[in-house]
Short mmCIF file of C-alpha atoms and ligand atoms in Angstrom, two decimals:
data_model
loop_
_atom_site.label_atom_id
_atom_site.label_comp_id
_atom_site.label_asym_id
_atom_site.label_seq_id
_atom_site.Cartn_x
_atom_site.Cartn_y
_atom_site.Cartn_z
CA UNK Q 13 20.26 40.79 5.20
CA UNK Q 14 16.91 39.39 4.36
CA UNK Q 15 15.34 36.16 5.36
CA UNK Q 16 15.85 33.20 3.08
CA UNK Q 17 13.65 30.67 5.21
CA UNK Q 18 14.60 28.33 2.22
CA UNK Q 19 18.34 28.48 3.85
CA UNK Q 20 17.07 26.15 6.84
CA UNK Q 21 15.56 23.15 4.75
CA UNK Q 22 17.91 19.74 4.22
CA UNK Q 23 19.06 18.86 0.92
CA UNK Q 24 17.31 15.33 1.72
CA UNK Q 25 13.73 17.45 1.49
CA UNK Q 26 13.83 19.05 -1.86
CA UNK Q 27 14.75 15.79 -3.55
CA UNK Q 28 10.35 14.78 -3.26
CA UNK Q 29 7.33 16.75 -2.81
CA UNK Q 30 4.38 16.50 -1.16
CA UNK Q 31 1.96 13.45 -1.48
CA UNK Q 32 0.02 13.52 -4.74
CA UNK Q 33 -2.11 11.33 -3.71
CA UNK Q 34 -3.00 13.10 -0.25
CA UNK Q 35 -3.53 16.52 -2.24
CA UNK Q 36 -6.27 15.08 -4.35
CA UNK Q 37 -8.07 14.56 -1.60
CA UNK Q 38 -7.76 18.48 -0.83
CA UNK Q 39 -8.72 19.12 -4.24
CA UNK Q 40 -12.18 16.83 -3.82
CA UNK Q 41 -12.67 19.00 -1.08
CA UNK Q 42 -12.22 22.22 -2.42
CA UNK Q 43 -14.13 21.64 -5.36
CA UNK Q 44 -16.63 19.48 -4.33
CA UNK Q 45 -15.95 16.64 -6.00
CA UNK Q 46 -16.59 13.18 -5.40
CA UNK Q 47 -13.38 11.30 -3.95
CA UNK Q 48 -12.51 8.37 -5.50
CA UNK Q 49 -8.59 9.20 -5.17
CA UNK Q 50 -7.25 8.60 -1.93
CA UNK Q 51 -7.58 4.94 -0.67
CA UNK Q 52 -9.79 5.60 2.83
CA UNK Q 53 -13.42 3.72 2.63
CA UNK Q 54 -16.38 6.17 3.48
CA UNK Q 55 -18.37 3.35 4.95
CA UNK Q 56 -18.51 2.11 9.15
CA UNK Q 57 -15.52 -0.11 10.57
CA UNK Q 58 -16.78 -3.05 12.12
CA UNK Q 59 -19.16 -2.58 15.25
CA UNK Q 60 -17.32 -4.93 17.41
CA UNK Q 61 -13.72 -3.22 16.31
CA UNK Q 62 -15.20 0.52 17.17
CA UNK Q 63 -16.24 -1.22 20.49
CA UNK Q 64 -13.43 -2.33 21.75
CA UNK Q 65 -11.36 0.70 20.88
CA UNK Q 66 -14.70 2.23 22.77
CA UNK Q 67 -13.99 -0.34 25.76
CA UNK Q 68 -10.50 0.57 25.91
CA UNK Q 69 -10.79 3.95 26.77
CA UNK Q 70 -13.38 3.70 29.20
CA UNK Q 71 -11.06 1.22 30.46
CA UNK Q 72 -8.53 4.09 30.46
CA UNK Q 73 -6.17 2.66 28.17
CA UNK Q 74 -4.58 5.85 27.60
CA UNK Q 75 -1.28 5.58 28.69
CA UNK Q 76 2.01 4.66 26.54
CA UNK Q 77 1.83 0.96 25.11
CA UNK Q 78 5.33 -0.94 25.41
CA UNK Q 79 7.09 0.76 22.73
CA UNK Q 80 6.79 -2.05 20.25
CA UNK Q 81 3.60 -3.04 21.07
CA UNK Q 82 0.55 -4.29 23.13
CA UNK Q 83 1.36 -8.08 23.94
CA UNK Q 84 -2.50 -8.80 23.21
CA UNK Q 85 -2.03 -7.29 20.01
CA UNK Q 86 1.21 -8.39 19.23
CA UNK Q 87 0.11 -12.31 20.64
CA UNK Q 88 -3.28 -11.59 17.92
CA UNK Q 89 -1.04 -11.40 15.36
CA UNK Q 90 1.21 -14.18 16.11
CA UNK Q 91 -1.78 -16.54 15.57
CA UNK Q 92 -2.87 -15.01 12.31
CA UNK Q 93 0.47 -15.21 10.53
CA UNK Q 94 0.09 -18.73 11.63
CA UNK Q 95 -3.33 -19.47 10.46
CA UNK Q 96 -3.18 -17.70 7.26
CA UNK Q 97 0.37 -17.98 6.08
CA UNK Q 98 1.59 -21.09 8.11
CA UNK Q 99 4.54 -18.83 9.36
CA UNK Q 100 5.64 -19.17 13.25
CA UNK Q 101 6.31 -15.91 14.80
CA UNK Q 102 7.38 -14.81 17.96
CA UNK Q 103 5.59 -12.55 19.36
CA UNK Q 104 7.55 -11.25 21.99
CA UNK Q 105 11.11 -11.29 19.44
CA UNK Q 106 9.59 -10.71 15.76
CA UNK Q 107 6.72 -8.13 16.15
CA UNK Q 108 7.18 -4.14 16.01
CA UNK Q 109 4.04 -2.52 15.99
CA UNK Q 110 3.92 1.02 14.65
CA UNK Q 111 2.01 4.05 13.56
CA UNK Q 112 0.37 2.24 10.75
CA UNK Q 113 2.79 0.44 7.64
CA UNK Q 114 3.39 3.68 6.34
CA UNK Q 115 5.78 4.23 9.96
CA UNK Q 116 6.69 0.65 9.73
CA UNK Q 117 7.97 0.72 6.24
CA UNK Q 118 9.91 3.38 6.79
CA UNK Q 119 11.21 2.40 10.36
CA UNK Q 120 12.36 -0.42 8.42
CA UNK Q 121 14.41 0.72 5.72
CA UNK Q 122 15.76 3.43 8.42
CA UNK Q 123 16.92 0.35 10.36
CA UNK Q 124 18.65 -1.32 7.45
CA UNK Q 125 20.16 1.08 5.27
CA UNK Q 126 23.39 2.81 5.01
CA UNK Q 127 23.98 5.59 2.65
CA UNK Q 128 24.09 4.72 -1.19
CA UNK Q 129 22.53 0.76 -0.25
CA UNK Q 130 19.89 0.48 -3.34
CA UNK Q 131 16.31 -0.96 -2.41
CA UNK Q 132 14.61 -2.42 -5.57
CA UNK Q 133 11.19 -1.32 -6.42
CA UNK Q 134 8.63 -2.51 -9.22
CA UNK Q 135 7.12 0.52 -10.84
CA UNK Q 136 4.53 1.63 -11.04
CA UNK Q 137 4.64 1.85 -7.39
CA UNK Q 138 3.08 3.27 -3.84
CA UNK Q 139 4.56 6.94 -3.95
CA UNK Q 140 5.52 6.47 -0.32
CA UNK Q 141 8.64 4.37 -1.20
CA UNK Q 142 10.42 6.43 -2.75
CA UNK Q 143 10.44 9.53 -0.41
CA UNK Q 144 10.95 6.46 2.47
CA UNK Q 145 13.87 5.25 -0.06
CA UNK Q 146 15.59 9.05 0.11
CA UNK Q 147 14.99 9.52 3.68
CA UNK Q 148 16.50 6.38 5.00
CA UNK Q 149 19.63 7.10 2.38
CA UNK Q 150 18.99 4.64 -0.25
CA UNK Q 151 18.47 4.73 -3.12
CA UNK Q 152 15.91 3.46 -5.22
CA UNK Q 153 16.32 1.25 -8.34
CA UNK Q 154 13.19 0.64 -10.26
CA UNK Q 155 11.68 -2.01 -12.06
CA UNK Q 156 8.88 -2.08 -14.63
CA UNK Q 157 5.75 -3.78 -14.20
CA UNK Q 158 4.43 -3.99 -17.58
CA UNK Q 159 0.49 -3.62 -17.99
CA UNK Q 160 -1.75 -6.26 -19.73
CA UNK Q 161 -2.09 -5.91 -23.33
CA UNK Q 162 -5.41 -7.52 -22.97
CA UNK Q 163 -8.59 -6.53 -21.21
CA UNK Q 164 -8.31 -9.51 -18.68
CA UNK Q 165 -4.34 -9.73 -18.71
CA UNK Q 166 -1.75 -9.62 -15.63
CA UNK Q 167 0.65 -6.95 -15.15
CA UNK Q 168 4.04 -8.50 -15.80
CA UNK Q 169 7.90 -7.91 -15.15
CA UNK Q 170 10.58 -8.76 -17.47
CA UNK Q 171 12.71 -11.49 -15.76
CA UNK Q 172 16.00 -10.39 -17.05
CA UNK Q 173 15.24 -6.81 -16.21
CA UNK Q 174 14.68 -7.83 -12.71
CA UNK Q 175 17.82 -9.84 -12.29
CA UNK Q 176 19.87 -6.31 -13.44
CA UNK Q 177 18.82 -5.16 -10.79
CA UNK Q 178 20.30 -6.99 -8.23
CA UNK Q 179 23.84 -6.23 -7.34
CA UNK Q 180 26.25 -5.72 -4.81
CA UNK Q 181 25.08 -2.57 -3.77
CA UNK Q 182 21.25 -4.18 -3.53
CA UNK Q 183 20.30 -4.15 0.19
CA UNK Q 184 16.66 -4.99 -0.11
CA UNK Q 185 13.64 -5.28 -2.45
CA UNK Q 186 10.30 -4.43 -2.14
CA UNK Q 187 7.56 -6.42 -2.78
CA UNK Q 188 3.73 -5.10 -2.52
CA UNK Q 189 1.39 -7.57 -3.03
CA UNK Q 190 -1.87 -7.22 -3.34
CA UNK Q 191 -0.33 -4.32 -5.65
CA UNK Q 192 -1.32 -0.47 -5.04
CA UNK Q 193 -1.88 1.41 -7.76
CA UNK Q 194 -1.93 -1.88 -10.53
CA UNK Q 195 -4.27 -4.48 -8.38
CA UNK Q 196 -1.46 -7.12 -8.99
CA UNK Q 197 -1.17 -10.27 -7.01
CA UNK Q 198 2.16 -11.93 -7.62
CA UNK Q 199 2.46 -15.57 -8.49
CA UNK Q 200 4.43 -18.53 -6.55
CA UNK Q 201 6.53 -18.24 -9.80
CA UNK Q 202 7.01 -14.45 -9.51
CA UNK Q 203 7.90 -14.69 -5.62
CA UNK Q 204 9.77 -17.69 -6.47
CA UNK Q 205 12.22 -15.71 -8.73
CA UNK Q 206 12.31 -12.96 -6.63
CA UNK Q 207 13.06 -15.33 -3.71
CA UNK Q 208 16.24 -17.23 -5.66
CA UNK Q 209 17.65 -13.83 -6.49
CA UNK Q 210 17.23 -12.69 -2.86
CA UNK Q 211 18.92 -15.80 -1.64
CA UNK Q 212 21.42 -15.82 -4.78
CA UNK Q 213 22.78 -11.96 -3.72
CA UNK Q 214 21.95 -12.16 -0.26
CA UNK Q 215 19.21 -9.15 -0.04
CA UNK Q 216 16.05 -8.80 2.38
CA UNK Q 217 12.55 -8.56 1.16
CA UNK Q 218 10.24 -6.17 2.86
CA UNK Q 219 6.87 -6.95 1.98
CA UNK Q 220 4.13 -4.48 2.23
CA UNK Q 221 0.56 -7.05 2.90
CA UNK Q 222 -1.44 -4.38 3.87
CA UNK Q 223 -4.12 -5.33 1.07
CA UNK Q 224 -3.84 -9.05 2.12
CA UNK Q 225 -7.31 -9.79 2.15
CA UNK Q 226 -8.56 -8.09 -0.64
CA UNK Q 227 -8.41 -10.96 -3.41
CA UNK Q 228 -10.76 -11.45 -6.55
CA UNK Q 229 -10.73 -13.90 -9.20
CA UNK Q 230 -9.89 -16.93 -6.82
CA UNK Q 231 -6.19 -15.42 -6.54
CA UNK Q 232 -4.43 -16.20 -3.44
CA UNK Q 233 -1.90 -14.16 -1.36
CA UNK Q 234 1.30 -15.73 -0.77
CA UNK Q 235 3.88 -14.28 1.98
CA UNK Q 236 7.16 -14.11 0.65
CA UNK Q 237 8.36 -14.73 4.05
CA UNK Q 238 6.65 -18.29 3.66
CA UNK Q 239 8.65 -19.78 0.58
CA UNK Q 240 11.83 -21.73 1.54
CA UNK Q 241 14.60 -19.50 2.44
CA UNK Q 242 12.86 -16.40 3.06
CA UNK Q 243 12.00 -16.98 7.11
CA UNK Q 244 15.41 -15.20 7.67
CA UNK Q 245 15.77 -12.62 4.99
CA UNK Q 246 12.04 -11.12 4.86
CA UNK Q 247 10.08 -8.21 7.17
CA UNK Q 248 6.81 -8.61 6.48
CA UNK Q 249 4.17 -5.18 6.58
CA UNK Q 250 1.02 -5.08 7.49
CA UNK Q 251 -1.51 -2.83 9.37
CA UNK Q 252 -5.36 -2.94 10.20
CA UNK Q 253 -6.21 0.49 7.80
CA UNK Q 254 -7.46 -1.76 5.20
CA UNK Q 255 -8.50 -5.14 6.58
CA UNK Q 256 -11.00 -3.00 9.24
CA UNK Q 257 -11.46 -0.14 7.41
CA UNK Q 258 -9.64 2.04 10.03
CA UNK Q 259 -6.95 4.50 8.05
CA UNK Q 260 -7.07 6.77 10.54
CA UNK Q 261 -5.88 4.98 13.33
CA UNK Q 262 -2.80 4.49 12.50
CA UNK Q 263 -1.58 0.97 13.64
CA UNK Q 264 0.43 -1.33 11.62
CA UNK Q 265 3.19 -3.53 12.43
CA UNK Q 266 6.13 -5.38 11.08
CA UNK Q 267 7.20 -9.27 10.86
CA UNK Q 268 10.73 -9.89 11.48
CA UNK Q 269 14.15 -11.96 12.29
CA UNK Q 270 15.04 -11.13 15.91
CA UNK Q 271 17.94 -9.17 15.12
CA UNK Q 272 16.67 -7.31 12.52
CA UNK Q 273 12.90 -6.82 14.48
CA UNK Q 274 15.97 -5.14 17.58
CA UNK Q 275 16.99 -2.79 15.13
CA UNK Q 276 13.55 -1.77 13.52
CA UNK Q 277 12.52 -1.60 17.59
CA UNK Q 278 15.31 1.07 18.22
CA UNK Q 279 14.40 3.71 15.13
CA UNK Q 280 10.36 3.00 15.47
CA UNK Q 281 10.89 3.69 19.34
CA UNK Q 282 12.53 7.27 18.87
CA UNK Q 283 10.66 8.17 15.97
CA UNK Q 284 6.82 7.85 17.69
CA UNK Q 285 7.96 5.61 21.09
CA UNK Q 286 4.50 3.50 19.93
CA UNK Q 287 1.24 3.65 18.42
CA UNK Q 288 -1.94 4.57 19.60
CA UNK Q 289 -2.39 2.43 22.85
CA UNK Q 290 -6.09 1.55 22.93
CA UNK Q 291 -6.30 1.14 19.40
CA UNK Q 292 -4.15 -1.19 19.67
CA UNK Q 293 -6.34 -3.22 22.31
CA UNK Q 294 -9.04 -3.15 19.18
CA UNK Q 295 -6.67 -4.42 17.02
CA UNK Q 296 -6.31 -7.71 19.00
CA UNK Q 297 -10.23 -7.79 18.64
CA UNK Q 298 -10.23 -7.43 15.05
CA UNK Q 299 -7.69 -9.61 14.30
CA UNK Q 300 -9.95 -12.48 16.27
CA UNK Q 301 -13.13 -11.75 13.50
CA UNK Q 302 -14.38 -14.72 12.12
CA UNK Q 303 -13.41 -16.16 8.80
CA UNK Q 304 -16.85 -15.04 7.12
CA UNK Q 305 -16.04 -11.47 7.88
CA UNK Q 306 -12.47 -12.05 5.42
CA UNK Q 307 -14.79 -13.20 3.19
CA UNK Q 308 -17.61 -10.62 2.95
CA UNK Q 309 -15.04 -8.28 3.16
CA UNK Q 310 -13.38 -9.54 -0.27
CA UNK Q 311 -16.86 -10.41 -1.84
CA UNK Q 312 -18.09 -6.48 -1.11
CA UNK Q 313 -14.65 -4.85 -2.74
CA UNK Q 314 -15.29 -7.60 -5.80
CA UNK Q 315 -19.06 -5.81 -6.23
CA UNK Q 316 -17.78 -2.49 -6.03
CA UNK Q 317 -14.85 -3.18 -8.69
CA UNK Q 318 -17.51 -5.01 -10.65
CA UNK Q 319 -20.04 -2.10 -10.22
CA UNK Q 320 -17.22 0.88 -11.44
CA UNK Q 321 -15.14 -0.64 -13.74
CA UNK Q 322 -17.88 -1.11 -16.75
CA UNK Q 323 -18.96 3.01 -15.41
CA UNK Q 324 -15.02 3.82 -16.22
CA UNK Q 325 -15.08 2.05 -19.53
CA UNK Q 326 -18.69 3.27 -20.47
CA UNK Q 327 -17.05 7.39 -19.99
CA UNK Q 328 -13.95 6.30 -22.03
CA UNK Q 329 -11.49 4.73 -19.95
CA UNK Q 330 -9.53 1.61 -20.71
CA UNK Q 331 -9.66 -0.12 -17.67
CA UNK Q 332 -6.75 -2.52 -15.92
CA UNK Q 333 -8.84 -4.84 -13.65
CA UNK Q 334 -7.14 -5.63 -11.03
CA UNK Q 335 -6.87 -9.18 -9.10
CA UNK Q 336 -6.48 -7.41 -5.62
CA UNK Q 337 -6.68 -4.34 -3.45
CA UNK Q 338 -9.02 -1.80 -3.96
CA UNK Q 339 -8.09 0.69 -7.46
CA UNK Q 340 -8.59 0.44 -11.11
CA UNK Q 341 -5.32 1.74 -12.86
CA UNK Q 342 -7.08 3.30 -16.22
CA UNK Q 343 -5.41 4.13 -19.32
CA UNK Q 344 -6.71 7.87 -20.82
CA UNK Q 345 -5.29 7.99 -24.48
CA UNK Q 346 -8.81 7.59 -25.83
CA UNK Q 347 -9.28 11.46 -24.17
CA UNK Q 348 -6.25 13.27 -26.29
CA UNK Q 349 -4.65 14.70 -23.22
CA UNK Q 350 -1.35 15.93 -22.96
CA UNK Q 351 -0.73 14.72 -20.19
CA UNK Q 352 -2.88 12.93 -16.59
CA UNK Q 353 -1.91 16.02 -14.75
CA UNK Q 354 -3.99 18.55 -16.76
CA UNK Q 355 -6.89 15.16 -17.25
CA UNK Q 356 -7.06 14.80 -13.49
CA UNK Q 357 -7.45 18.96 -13.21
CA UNK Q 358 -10.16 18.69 -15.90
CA UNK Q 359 -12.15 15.76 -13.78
CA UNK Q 360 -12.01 17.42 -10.46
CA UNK Q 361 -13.26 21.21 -11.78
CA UNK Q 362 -15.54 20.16 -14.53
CA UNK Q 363 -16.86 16.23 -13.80
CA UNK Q 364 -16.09 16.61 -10.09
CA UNK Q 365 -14.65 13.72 -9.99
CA UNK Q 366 -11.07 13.31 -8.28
CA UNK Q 367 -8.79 10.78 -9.55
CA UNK Q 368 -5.10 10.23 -8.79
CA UNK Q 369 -2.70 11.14 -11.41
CA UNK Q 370 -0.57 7.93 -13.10
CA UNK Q 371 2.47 10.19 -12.62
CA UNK Q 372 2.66 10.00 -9.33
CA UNK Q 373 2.99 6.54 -9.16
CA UNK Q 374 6.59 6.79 -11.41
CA UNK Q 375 9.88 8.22 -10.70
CA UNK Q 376 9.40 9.58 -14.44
CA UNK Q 377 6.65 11.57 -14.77
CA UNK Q 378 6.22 10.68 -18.82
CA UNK Q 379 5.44 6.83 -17.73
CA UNK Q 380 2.56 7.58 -16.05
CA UNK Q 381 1.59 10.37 -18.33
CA UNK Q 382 -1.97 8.50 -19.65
CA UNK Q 383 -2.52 6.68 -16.86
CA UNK Q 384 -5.15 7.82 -14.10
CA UNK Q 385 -5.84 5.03 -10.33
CA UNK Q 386 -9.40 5.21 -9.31
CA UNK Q 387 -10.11 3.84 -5.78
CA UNK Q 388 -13.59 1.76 -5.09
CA UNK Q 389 -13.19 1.63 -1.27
CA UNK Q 390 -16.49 3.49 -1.19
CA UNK Q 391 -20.28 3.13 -0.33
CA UNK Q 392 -22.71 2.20 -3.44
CA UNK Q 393 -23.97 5.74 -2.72
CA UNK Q 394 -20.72 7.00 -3.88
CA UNK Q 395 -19.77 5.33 -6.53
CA UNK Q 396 -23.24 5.72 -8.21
CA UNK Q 397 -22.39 9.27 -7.50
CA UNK Q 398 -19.27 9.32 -9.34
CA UNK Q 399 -20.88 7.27 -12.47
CA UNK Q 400 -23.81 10.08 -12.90
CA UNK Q 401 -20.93 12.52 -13.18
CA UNK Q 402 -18.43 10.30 -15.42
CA UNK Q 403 -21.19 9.97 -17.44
CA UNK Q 404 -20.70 13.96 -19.22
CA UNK Q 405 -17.36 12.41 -20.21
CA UNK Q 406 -18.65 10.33 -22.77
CA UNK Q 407 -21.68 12.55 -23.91
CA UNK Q 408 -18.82 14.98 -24.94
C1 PLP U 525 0.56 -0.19 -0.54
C2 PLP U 525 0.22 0.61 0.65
N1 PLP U 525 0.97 0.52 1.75
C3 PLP U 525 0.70 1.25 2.84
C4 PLP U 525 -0.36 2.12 2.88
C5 PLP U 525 -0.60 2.92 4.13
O1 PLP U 525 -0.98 2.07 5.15
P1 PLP U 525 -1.13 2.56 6.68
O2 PLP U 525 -2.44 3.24 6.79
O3 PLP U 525 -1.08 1.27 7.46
O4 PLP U 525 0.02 3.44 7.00
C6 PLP U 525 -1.16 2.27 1.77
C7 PLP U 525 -2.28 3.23 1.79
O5 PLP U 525 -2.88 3.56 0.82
C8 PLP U 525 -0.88 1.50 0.63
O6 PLP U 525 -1.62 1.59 -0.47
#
């Protein structure tokens, strides 16, 4: 009889594929091409972070953290939920950290969903959710986020289309704001609504933050979990990859009710048992920067957006600007493309440029068909880089 290794895999496993966005970067690599697709910076952390993570080990840190997390890291976060959202935590009942959001996201929906519970999601969205969706047995019911019709315009949802959504099956929404791919920043009003229809069907929030500090255009980032009702019926996401610029350590966390923080505690602690130990030591020191470095943090993703998005519209792109996080969702009609699988080829090989393709950021593929997400979290070097080569595009 011959070997069908294809015999072993779970039905759960062939309903998603591989990261899209991950394999662009693969694709950079192979062909040489500058990376502006997967959302890492190429520029230092913070001295004082790398040192303490530095201090740690010589410190010999090295050993398993309590399996939700160091109590100086989970204490460091405590105070900035406080200070920056007004929300009282505690830190020893309502913190889980984990192996970045990405672990804590799904540790989370893992810990509250039962087979054939639907999570809502507003599309176009972070590809992760809806593999997370599939592997914790729900199943995902998607929402549209419209994009501007004008060159300074918000991306928008359709307020009846988001209260079909909710129904007795709903267990949960989620809500990513700053927005990856679109650079949205919900509104009070938008987290409002989403709040009374929470409340009005009894369904959690998760909330992925993780871009909370990235903010242009005087926007600001409100917690769900801060608006009236939500305290008990929110888990709030966040992680240090993008606030320190540290995507490869892999520490995140999640804000919770006690009971529900128990059961996210049980899955996160037999999935990885806890995240890197003396990272997590650095991550109470970064969490303890000073207010100026939030700032010049925001102010240096502004210039960057401000320094690529008139190099993407120059080559031919119409671009989406975003009000947070660190991508410009284009639109590539003006190109004649079939379709952003075959544009995204084209850029990698021939510009050397690697974007990620729109498709991957909708359940279907013909939504995001003229759509390409460019990510600035780069050195001036790099993005300068990128604009000599974008610049063939429009010579033709
Ligand atoms: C919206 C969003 N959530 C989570 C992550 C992953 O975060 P982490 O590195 O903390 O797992 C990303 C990374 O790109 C992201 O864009």
């Amino acid at each position: 009889m011959s070997t069908q290794p294809k015999q072993f895999l779970s039905d759960k496993v062939a309903l998603f594929t591989e990261s899209v966005i991950r394999d662009m970067t693969r694709q950079a690599l192979l062909h040489g091409a500058v990376n502006l697709s997967q959302g890492f910076p190429d520029f230092p952390a913070p001295a004082e972070v790398k040192r303490a993570a530095q201090e740690a080990i010589a410190a010999d840190v090295n050993q398993y953290a309590i399996t939700w997390g160091t109590k100086n890291l989970r204490n460091a976060i405590a105070r900035q939920m406080q200070k920056w959202q007004g929300i009282e935590v505690d830190p020893e009942r309502q913190i889980t950290v984990c192996c970045g959001s990405t672990e804590a996201m799904i540790s989370t929906l893992m810990a509250v969903c039962n087979s054939g519970d639907e999570v809502i999601i507003f599309e176009p969205y972070y590809e992760n959710y809806g593999p997370d969706s599939i592997l914790s047995g729900a199943k995902p019911v998607f929402v549209k986020l419209r994009p501007p019709q004008t060159p300074d315009g918000e991306w928008t949802f359709d307020d009846a289309e988001l209260r079909a959504a909710f129904h007795t099956r709903t267990k949960a929404i989620i809500v990513n704001t700053p927005n990856n791919p679109t650079g949205k920043v919900f509104t009070r009003a938008e987290l409002e609504l989403i709040r009374d229809l929470c409340v009005e069907h009894n369904v959690l929030a998760i909330t992925d933050e993780i871009y909370e500090h990235i903010l242009y255009d005087n926007t600001e980032h409100i917690s769900l979990a801060r608006l009236d009702g939500m305290r008990e019926r929110t888990v709030t996401i966040n992680g240090l990859s993008k606030t320190y610029s540290v995507t490869g350590w892999r520490v995140g966390w999640t804000v919770a009710p006690p009971a529900i923080t128990n059961a996210i505690r049980k899955v996160h602690d037999f999935l990885t048992v806890g995240a890197p130990a003396p990272l997590q030591e650095a991550g109470a020191a970064a969490l303890g920067l000073p207010e100026s470095y939030y700032q010049s943090l925001a102010a240096g993703y502004r210039a960057r957006r401000d320094r690529l998005m008139p190099v993407l519209t120059e080559a031919g792109f119409r671009c989406f600007r975003p009000r947070g996080a660190y991508y410009v969702m284009t639109d590539i009609s003006g190109f004649g493309y079939a379709n952003d699988l075959d544009f995204t080829r084209f850029l990698v090989k021939d510009i050397g440029v690697a974007a990620v393709p729109g498709s991957s950021f909708y359940r279907d593929p013909k939504d995001g068909a003229q759509q390409v997400r460019f990510a600035f979290c780069k050195k001036d070097e790099t993005l300068d880089a990128a604009a000599r080569r974008l610049k063939k595009l429009s010579r033709g």
